[in-house]
Tab-separated table of C-alpha atoms in Angstrom:
chain	number	residue	atom	x	y	z
P	17	MET	CA	125.466	-56.582	26.954
P	18	SER	CA	126.225	-53.127	28.350
P	19	ASP	CA	129.600	-52.311	29.949
P	20	ASN	CA	127.633	-50.379	32.582
P	21	LYS	CA	126.085	-53.503	34.064
P	22	VAL	CA	126.422	-53.747	37.827
P	23	ASN	CA	125.489	-56.547	40.175
P	24	ILE	CA	121.999	-55.517	41.271
P	25	LEU	CA	119.908	-57.907	43.311
P	26	PRO	CA	116.356	-57.723	42.000
P	27	TYR	CA	113.387	-57.020	44.194
P	28	THR	CA	111.283	-60.186	44.234
P	29	PRO	CA	107.577	-59.773	44.987
P	30	VAL	CA	105.335	-62.616	46.104
P	31	ASN	CA	101.795	-61.257	46.319
P	32	ILE	CA	101.050	-58.297	44.061
P	33	LEU	CA	97.950	-56.124	44.218
P	34	ILE	CA	97.303	-54.377	40.896
P	35	THR	CA	94.693	-51.648	41.130
P	36	GLY	CA	92.885	-50.814	37.917
P	37	GLY	CA	94.044	-54.176	36.633
P	38	ALA	CA	91.016	-54.637	34.376
P	39	GLY	CA	92.022	-51.510	32.475
P	40	PHE	CA	94.292	-51.333	29.466
P	41	ILE	CA	97.809	-51.029	30.914
P	42	GLY	CA	97.189	-52.630	34.302
P	43	ARG	CA	95.623	-55.681	32.667
P	44	ALA	CA	98.555	-56.119	30.273
P	45	VAL	CA	101.028	-55.868	33.162
P	46	ALA	CA	99.037	-58.325	35.281
P	47	ASN	CA	98.836	-60.868	32.458
P	48	TYR	CA	102.533	-60.553	31.714
P	49	LEU	CA	103.677	-60.936	35.324
P	50	VAL	CA	101.543	-63.986	36.017
P	51	SER	CA	102.613	-65.603	32.746
P	52	LYS	CA	106.342	-64.900	33.053
P	53	TYR	CA	106.890	-65.216	36.806
P	54	ASN	CA	103.792	-67.004	38.094
P	55	TYR	CA	103.420	-64.424	40.863
P	56	ASN	CA	100.249	-64.342	42.923
P	57	ILE	CA	98.347	-61.511	41.269
P	58	ILE	CA	95.259	-59.931	42.791
P	59	VAL	CA	93.488	-57.407	40.571
P	60	VAL	CA	91.093	-54.878	42.050
P	61	ASP	CA	88.971	-52.819	39.710
P	62	VAL	CA	85.732	-50.892	40.090
P	63	LEU	CA	84.760	-52.024	36.555
P	64	ASP	CA	84.133	-48.670	34.977
P	65	TYR	CA	82.931	-48.535	31.364
P	66	CYS	CA	86.428	-49.102	29.904
P	67	ALA	CA	87.358	-52.187	31.945
P	68	SER	CA	87.428	-55.786	30.721
P	69	VAL	CA	87.689	-58.779	33.040
P	70	THR	CA	87.349	-61.225	30.152
P	71	GLN	CA	90.841	-60.334	28.947
P	72	LEU	CA	92.476	-61.230	32.291
P	73	ASP	CA	94.509	-64.429	32.640
P	74	LYS	CA	92.468	-67.091	34.450
P	75	LYS	CA	95.224	-67.518	37.054
P	76	ILE	CA	94.639	-63.958	38.275
P	77	LEU	CA	92.297	-63.423	41.208
P	78	PHE	CA	89.859	-60.638	40.347
P	79	ILE	CA	88.033	-58.645	43.009
P	80	ARG	CA	85.536	-55.959	42.159
P	81	GLY	CA	86.405	-53.130	44.461
P	82	ASP	CA	86.878	-49.397	44.893
P	83	ILE	CA	90.215	-47.882	45.918
P	84	CYS	CA	88.242	-45.164	47.717
P	85	ASN	CA	86.876	-47.801	50.101
P	86	MET	CA	89.576	-47.881	52.774
P	87	SER	CA	88.078	-50.771	54.713
P	88	GLN	CA	87.898	-52.955	51.611
P	89	MET	CA	91.439	-52.117	50.506
P	90	ASN	CA	92.797	-52.803	53.963
P	91	ASP	CA	90.993	-56.146	54.158
P	92	ILE	CA	92.372	-57.218	50.761
P	93	VAL	CA	95.945	-56.271	51.604
P	94	LYS	CA	95.735	-58.132	54.901
P	95	LYS	CA	93.906	-61.212	53.628
P	96	TYR	CA	96.250	-61.834	50.700
P	97	ASN	CA	99.421	-60.772	52.499
P	98	ILE	CA	100.172	-58.177	49.824
P	99	ASP	CA	103.830	-57.137	49.707
P	100	THR	CA	103.645	-55.108	46.480
P	101	ILE	CA	101.113	-52.621	45.131
P	102	MET	CA	101.127	-51.474	41.509
P	103	HIS	CA	98.663	-48.609	41.383
P	104	PHE	CA	97.183	-48.168	37.905
P	105	ALA	CA	93.625	-47.296	38.929
P	106	ALA	CA	92.624	-43.818	37.783
P	107	GLN	CA	90.157	-41.760	35.858
P	108	THR	CA	92.220	-40.981	32.752
P	109	HIS	CA	90.145	-39.669	29.858
P	110	VAL	CA	90.989	-35.956	29.646
P	111	ASP	CA	87.780	-35.026	27.822
P	112	ASN	CA	85.750	-36.421	30.718
P	113	SER	CA	87.808	-34.484	33.271
P	114	PHE	CA	86.479	-31.172	31.948
P	115	ASN	CA	82.891	-32.282	32.554
P	116	ASN	CA	83.284	-34.320	35.742
P	117	SER	CA	86.450	-33.102	37.424
P	118	ILE	CA	85.271	-33.753	40.998
P	119	GLU	CA	85.093	-37.499	40.310
P	120	PHE	CA	88.656	-37.350	38.975
P	121	THR	CA	89.793	-35.759	42.245
P	122	LYS	CA	87.959	-38.394	44.250
P	123	THR	CA	89.443	-41.359	42.401
P	124	ASN	CA	92.900	-40.076	41.548
P	125	VAL	CA	93.749	-38.134	44.710
P	126	LEU	CA	91.612	-39.600	47.510
P	127	GLY	CA	91.992	-43.135	46.157
P	128	THR	CA	95.763	-42.781	46.030
P	129	HIS	CA	95.842	-41.335	49.550
P	130	ILE	CA	93.857	-44.289	50.874
P	131	LEU	CA	96.152	-46.800	49.171
P	132	ALA	CA	99.246	-45.056	50.520
P	133	GLN	CA	97.865	-45.228	54.065
P	134	VAL	CA	96.894	-48.883	53.657
P	135	ALA	CA	100.368	-49.659	52.328
P	136	VAL	CA	102.032	-48.001	55.317
P	137	ASP	CA	99.698	-49.638	57.833
P	138	ASN	CA	100.419	-53.074	56.370
P	139	LYS	CA	104.150	-52.588	55.772
P	140	VAL	CA	103.962	-53.077	52.005
P	141	LYS	CA	107.498	-53.477	50.633
P	142	ARG	CA	107.077	-51.790	47.231
P	143	PHE	CA	104.517	-49.324	45.929
P	144	ILE	CA	104.593	-48.321	42.256
P	145	HIS	CA	102.489	-45.270	41.514
P	146	VAL	CA	101.566	-44.865	37.854
P	147	SER	CA	101.387	-41.244	36.757
P	148	THR	CA	101.524	-39.481	33.382
P	149	ASP	CA	103.651	-37.161	31.256
P	150	GLU	CA	100.764	-34.688	31.396
P	151	VAL	CA	101.864	-33.550	34.866
P	152	TYR	CA	104.596	-31.487	33.177
P	153	GLY	CA	102.067	-29.512	31.168
P	154	GLU	CA	102.537	-28.195	27.663
P	155	GLN	CA	105.995	-28.097	26.060
P	156	SER	CA	107.197	-26.039	23.149
P	157	VAL	CA	107.408	-27.618	19.704
P	158	ASN	CA	110.923	-26.136	19.575
P	159	ASP	CA	112.093	-28.027	22.676
P	160	THR	CA	114.780	-30.555	21.791
P	161	THR	CA	115.572	-31.871	25.266
P	162	GLY	CA	112.313	-32.841	26.946
P	163	CYS	CA	111.235	-32.727	30.581
P	164	ILE	CA	113.321	-34.662	33.071
P	165	GLU	CA	112.000	-36.084	36.325
P	166	LYS	CA	113.082	-32.951	38.243
P	167	SER	CA	111.272	-30.575	35.876
P	168	THR	CA	108.548	-28.383	37.355
P	169	LEU	CA	105.058	-29.853	37.346
P	170	ASN	CA	102.675	-27.527	35.528
P	171	PRO	CA	99.316	-29.243	34.826
P	172	THR	CA	96.862	-27.514	32.501
P	173	ASN	CA	93.771	-29.745	32.736
P	174	PRO	CA	91.834	-31.230	35.669
P	175	TYR	CA	93.052	-34.774	34.948
P	176	ALA	CA	96.720	-33.777	35.025
P	177	ALA	CA	96.128	-31.710	38.148
P	178	THR	CA	94.685	-34.701	39.989
P	179	LYS	CA	97.665	-36.831	38.952
P	180	CYS	CA	99.975	-34.138	40.361
P	181	GLY	CA	97.968	-34.184	43.579
P	182	ALA	CA	98.299	-37.958	43.778
P	183	GLU	CA	102.058	-37.724	43.248
P	184	PHE	CA	102.397	-35.202	46.068
P	185	ILE	CA	100.517	-37.555	48.386
P	186	ILE	CA	102.973	-40.325	47.493
P	187	LYS	CA	105.991	-38.055	47.946
P	188	SER	CA	104.755	-36.899	51.348
P	189	TYR	CA	104.288	-40.510	52.445
P	190	GLN	CA	107.808	-41.311	51.268
P	191	LYS	CA	109.173	-38.624	53.576
P	192	SER	CA	106.819	-38.903	56.523
P	193	TYR	CA	106.133	-42.632	56.635
P	194	ASN	CA	108.987	-44.176	54.617
P	195	LEU	CA	106.594	-45.483	51.987
P	196	PRO	CA	108.833	-47.527	49.631
P	197	ALA	CA	107.401	-45.918	46.517
P	198	ILE	CA	108.442	-45.444	42.906
P	199	ILE	CA	106.643	-43.061	40.515
P	200	THR	CA	106.363	-43.532	36.754
P	201	ARG	CA	105.351	-40.922	34.167
P	202	SER	CA	104.554	-42.300	30.745
P	203	ASN	CA	103.745	-41.111	27.251
P	204	ASN	CA	100.549	-42.206	25.485
P	205	VAL	CA	100.320	-45.991	25.406
P	206	TYR	CA	98.574	-47.749	22.523
P	207	GLY	CA	98.046	-51.323	21.367
P	208	TYR	CA	95.771	-54.347	21.693
P	209	GLY	CA	92.921	-54.295	24.180
P	210	GLN	CA	92.600	-50.528	24.620
P	211	TYR	CA	89.081	-49.181	25.014
P	212	PRO	CA	88.128	-47.282	21.841
P	213	GLU	CA	87.756	-43.840	23.394
P	214	LYS	CA	91.466	-43.093	22.848
P	215	VAL	CA	92.434	-41.793	19.446
P	216	ILE	CA	94.134	-44.841	17.893
P	217	PRO	CA	91.576	-47.562	18.771
P	218	CYS	CA	88.750	-45.083	18.143
P	219	PHE	CA	89.940	-44.454	14.599
P	220	ILE	CA	90.660	-48.149	13.967
P	221	MET	CA	87.194	-49.247	15.091
P	222	LYS	CA	85.564	-46.608	12.904
P	223	LEU	CA	87.593	-47.693	9.880
P	224	LEU	CA	86.840	-51.358	10.497
P	225	ALA	CA	83.129	-50.614	10.684
P	226	ASN	CA	83.127	-48.384	7.630
P	227	LYS	CA	86.092	-47.815	5.324
P	228	SER	CA	84.511	-44.524	4.297
P	229	ALA	CA	84.356	-43.362	7.897
P	230	VAL	CA	85.021	-39.732	8.705
P	231	LEU	CA	87.491	-39.484	11.589
P	232	PRO	CA	86.741	-36.799	14.231
P	233	ILE	CA	89.718	-34.669	15.277
P	234	HIS	CA	89.788	-32.120	18.095
P	235	GLY	CA	90.609	-28.633	16.874
P	236	SER	CA	93.370	-28.311	14.282
P	237	GLY	CA	94.743	-31.808	14.902
P	238	ASN	CA	98.270	-30.419	15.106
P	239	ALA	CA	98.742	-31.360	18.767
P	240	LEU	CA	101.768	-33.664	19.119
P	241	ARG	CA	101.742	-36.825	21.196
P	242	ASN	CA	104.486	-39.370	21.804
P	243	PHE	CA	103.297	-42.978	21.611
P	244	ILE	CA	104.672	-46.192	23.125
P	245	TYR	CA	103.460	-49.690	22.234
P	246	ILE	CA	101.848	-51.659	25.051
P	247	ASP	CA	104.402	-54.509	25.053
P	248	ASP	CA	107.243	-52.012	25.453
P	249	GLU	CA	105.381	-50.297	28.280
P	250	VAL	CA	104.863	-53.623	30.040
P	251	ASP	CA	108.568	-54.430	29.745
P	252	CYS	CA	109.375	-51.080	31.366
P	253	PHE	CA	107.151	-51.933	34.325
P	254	ASP	CA	108.821	-55.330	34.575
P	255	VAL	CA	112.236	-53.670	34.899
P	256	ILE	CA	111.009	-50.933	37.246
P	257	LEU	CA	109.236	-53.456	39.495
P	258	HIS	CA	112.307	-55.640	39.883
P	259	TYR	CA	115.184	-53.143	39.614
P	260	GLY	CA	113.741	-49.675	40.198
P	261	LYS	CA	115.178	-47.658	43.056
P	262	GLU	CA	112.852	-46.682	45.893
P	263	GLY	CA	112.195	-42.960	45.915
P	264	SER	CA	112.923	-42.654	42.198
P	265	ILE	CA	110.785	-41.306	39.381
P	266	TYR	CA	111.037	-42.809	35.897
P	267	ASN	CA	109.826	-41.158	32.713
P	268	ILE	CA	108.721	-43.716	30.115
P	269	SER	CA	108.999	-42.385	26.570
P	270	GLY	CA	108.139	-44.080	23.296
P	271	ASN	CA	110.112	-41.932	20.849
P	272	ASN	CA	107.211	-42.027	18.344
P	273	GLU	CA	105.970	-38.441	18.131
P	274	HIS	CA	103.047	-37.767	15.804
P	275	SER	CA	100.265	-35.219	15.477
P	276	VAL	CA	96.669	-36.407	15.556
P	277	ASN	CA	96.469	-35.503	11.868
P	278	ASP	CA	99.474	-37.760	11.235
P	279	VAL	CA	97.820	-40.631	13.105
P	280	ALA	CA	94.722	-40.314	10.911
P	281	LYS	CA	96.862	-40.349	7.749
P	282	ILE	CA	98.913	-43.356	8.920
P	283	LEU	CA	95.811	-45.386	9.752
P	284	CYS	CA	94.009	-44.496	6.529
P	285	LYS	CA	97.089	-45.573	4.601
P	286	GLU	CA	97.052	-48.937	6.397
P	287	PHE	CA	93.398	-49.339	5.384
P	288	ASP	CA	94.220	-48.224	1.828
P	289	MET	CA	91.660	-45.455	1.831
P	290	PRO	CA	91.694	-41.669	1.382
P	291	VAL	CA	91.935	-39.529	4.499
P	292	GLN	CA	88.553	-38.185	5.560
P	293	VAL	CA	88.492	-36.155	8.758
P	294	GLU	CA	86.147	-33.780	10.520
P	295	HIS	CA	87.636	-31.136	12.790
P	296	VAL	CA	85.322	-30.910	15.791
P	297	ALA	CA	85.263	-28.539	18.744
P	298	ASP	CA	88.496	-28.646	20.708
P	299	ARG	CA	88.883	-29.243	24.439
P	300	ASN	CA	88.703	-26.282	26.835
P	301	PHE	CA	92.473	-26.353	26.612
P	302	ASN	CA	94.468	-28.812	24.561
P	303	ASP	CA	98.183	-29.090	25.287
P	304	GLN	CA	100.011	-28.941	21.979
P	305	ARG	CA	102.865	-31.184	23.041
P	306	TYR	CA	104.172	-33.459	25.795
P	307	PHE	CA	107.881	-34.170	25.523
P	308	ILE	CA	109.845	-36.105	28.132
P	309	ASP	CA	113.363	-37.448	28.517
P	310	CYS	CA	113.671	-41.056	29.741
P	311	SER	CA	117.448	-41.167	30.213
P	312	ASN	CA	116.925	-42.205	33.835
P	313	LEU	CA	115.020	-45.315	32.759
P	314	LYS	CA	117.534	-46.103	30.014
P	315	SER	CA	120.292	-45.969	32.636
P	316	LEU	CA	118.322	-48.436	34.753
P	317	TYR	CA	118.172	-50.807	31.773
P	318	GLU	CA	121.908	-50.393	31.187
P	319	SER	CA	122.622	-51.186	34.833
P	320	ILE	CA	121.169	-54.678	34.298
P	321	GLY	CA	122.848	-55.166	30.932
P	322	ARG	CA	119.814	-54.484	28.752
P	323	LYS	CA	118.557	-51.883	26.319
P	324	MET	CA	115.079	-50.430	26.400
P	325	HIS	CA	113.061	-51.940	23.536
P	326	LEU	CA	110.913	-49.627	21.426
P	327	THR	CA	108.610	-51.010	18.762
P	328	SER	CA	108.430	-48.835	15.652
P	329	PHE	CA	105.151	-47.003	15.206
P	330	GLU	CA	104.618	-48.728	11.859
P	331	GLU	CA	104.978	-52.200	13.390
P	332	GLY	CA	102.932	-51.341	16.467
P	333	ILE	CA	100.084	-49.940	14.379
P	334	LYS	CA	99.981	-53.061	12.193
P	335	LYS	CA	99.814	-55.303	15.273
P	336	THR	CA	97.131	-53.125	16.831
P	337	ILE	CA	94.951	-53.129	13.702
P	338	GLU	CA	95.237	-56.907	13.473
P	339	TRP	CA	94.049	-57.345	17.067
P	340	TYR	CA	91.041	-55.076	16.582
P	341	ARG	CA	90.236	-56.776	13.303
P	342	LYS	CA	90.045	-60.133	15.141
P	343	TYR	CA	88.732	-59.187	18.577
P	344	GLY	CA	87.656	-55.549	18.718
P	345	THR	CA	83.934	-55.822	18.101
P	346	GLN	CA	83.346	-58.924	20.201
P	347	THR	CA	85.421	-57.537	23.076
P	348	TRP	CA	83.743	-54.169	23.381
P	349	ASN	CA	80.222	-55.416	22.758
P	350	LYS	CA	80.558	-57.489	25.940
P	351	VAL	CA	83.162	-55.392	27.684
P	352	LYS	CA	82.774	-56.773	31.205
């Protein structure tokens, strides 16, 4: 128990709308909150290719919907007396953003703007906007401190730019309309249930299908990414939902920094096979490193007498492989 604990009354939601709740992180948060607290959870998701309703807890009400449809969002918030919005819905795959950037702007910026207006119009009490560490842009491999929440935003790809745009919408609504919002910026999340377009589940699924698989790596593979296990990420959202301060921004960092080459080596070792990779054409621009400081979030944990839990990469990878070994093929063959 930390000596820094103070008597903080938690925010207690009743009816939570989780956008993008059939996606990887939103779904895990929705399942956790309904299981632990028995909150009324309403998930809205457009059901893009990477979504999975079958993995949602049966107690969760699922509605197929589009955050860019203002009338629909307004009707849902009114009908279910929503007091809390956790906004996970977004186009997130960076590779796709280079080929279809207009759709990223539509979903990530316009969709966020619509939700912010709906939240204000219906007097929503808490709005958590889920952003990314990519808004800070590329950091030097020699940096030992990491970006803090007040660091300059410097996006270098269309996806990150749209997430910056969405953040600015939220910040403007905080000032102009008193939107009770909190922004989060997280490292790469990995773990069970992630659609296999991201590097870790992609490599795992290839290795499960063929132990002699050749793993495709963008460019040199030296780009560094910091990874956080899904259960740790969910716990962070639990704390931020209940104890986060309105108007605050919280970096969420996993403290597991590895290059893509390292990830390939780690996974091949777990499968007891030699490393076989193919270096394919790189992105138009590939940030070599994202590095953030989450001291602000750690202080929030300390204020409630807890420490932020971080699963080791070795343990998280073993758990992730086991899930895909049991459920990966059957889940993504019937994804919806």
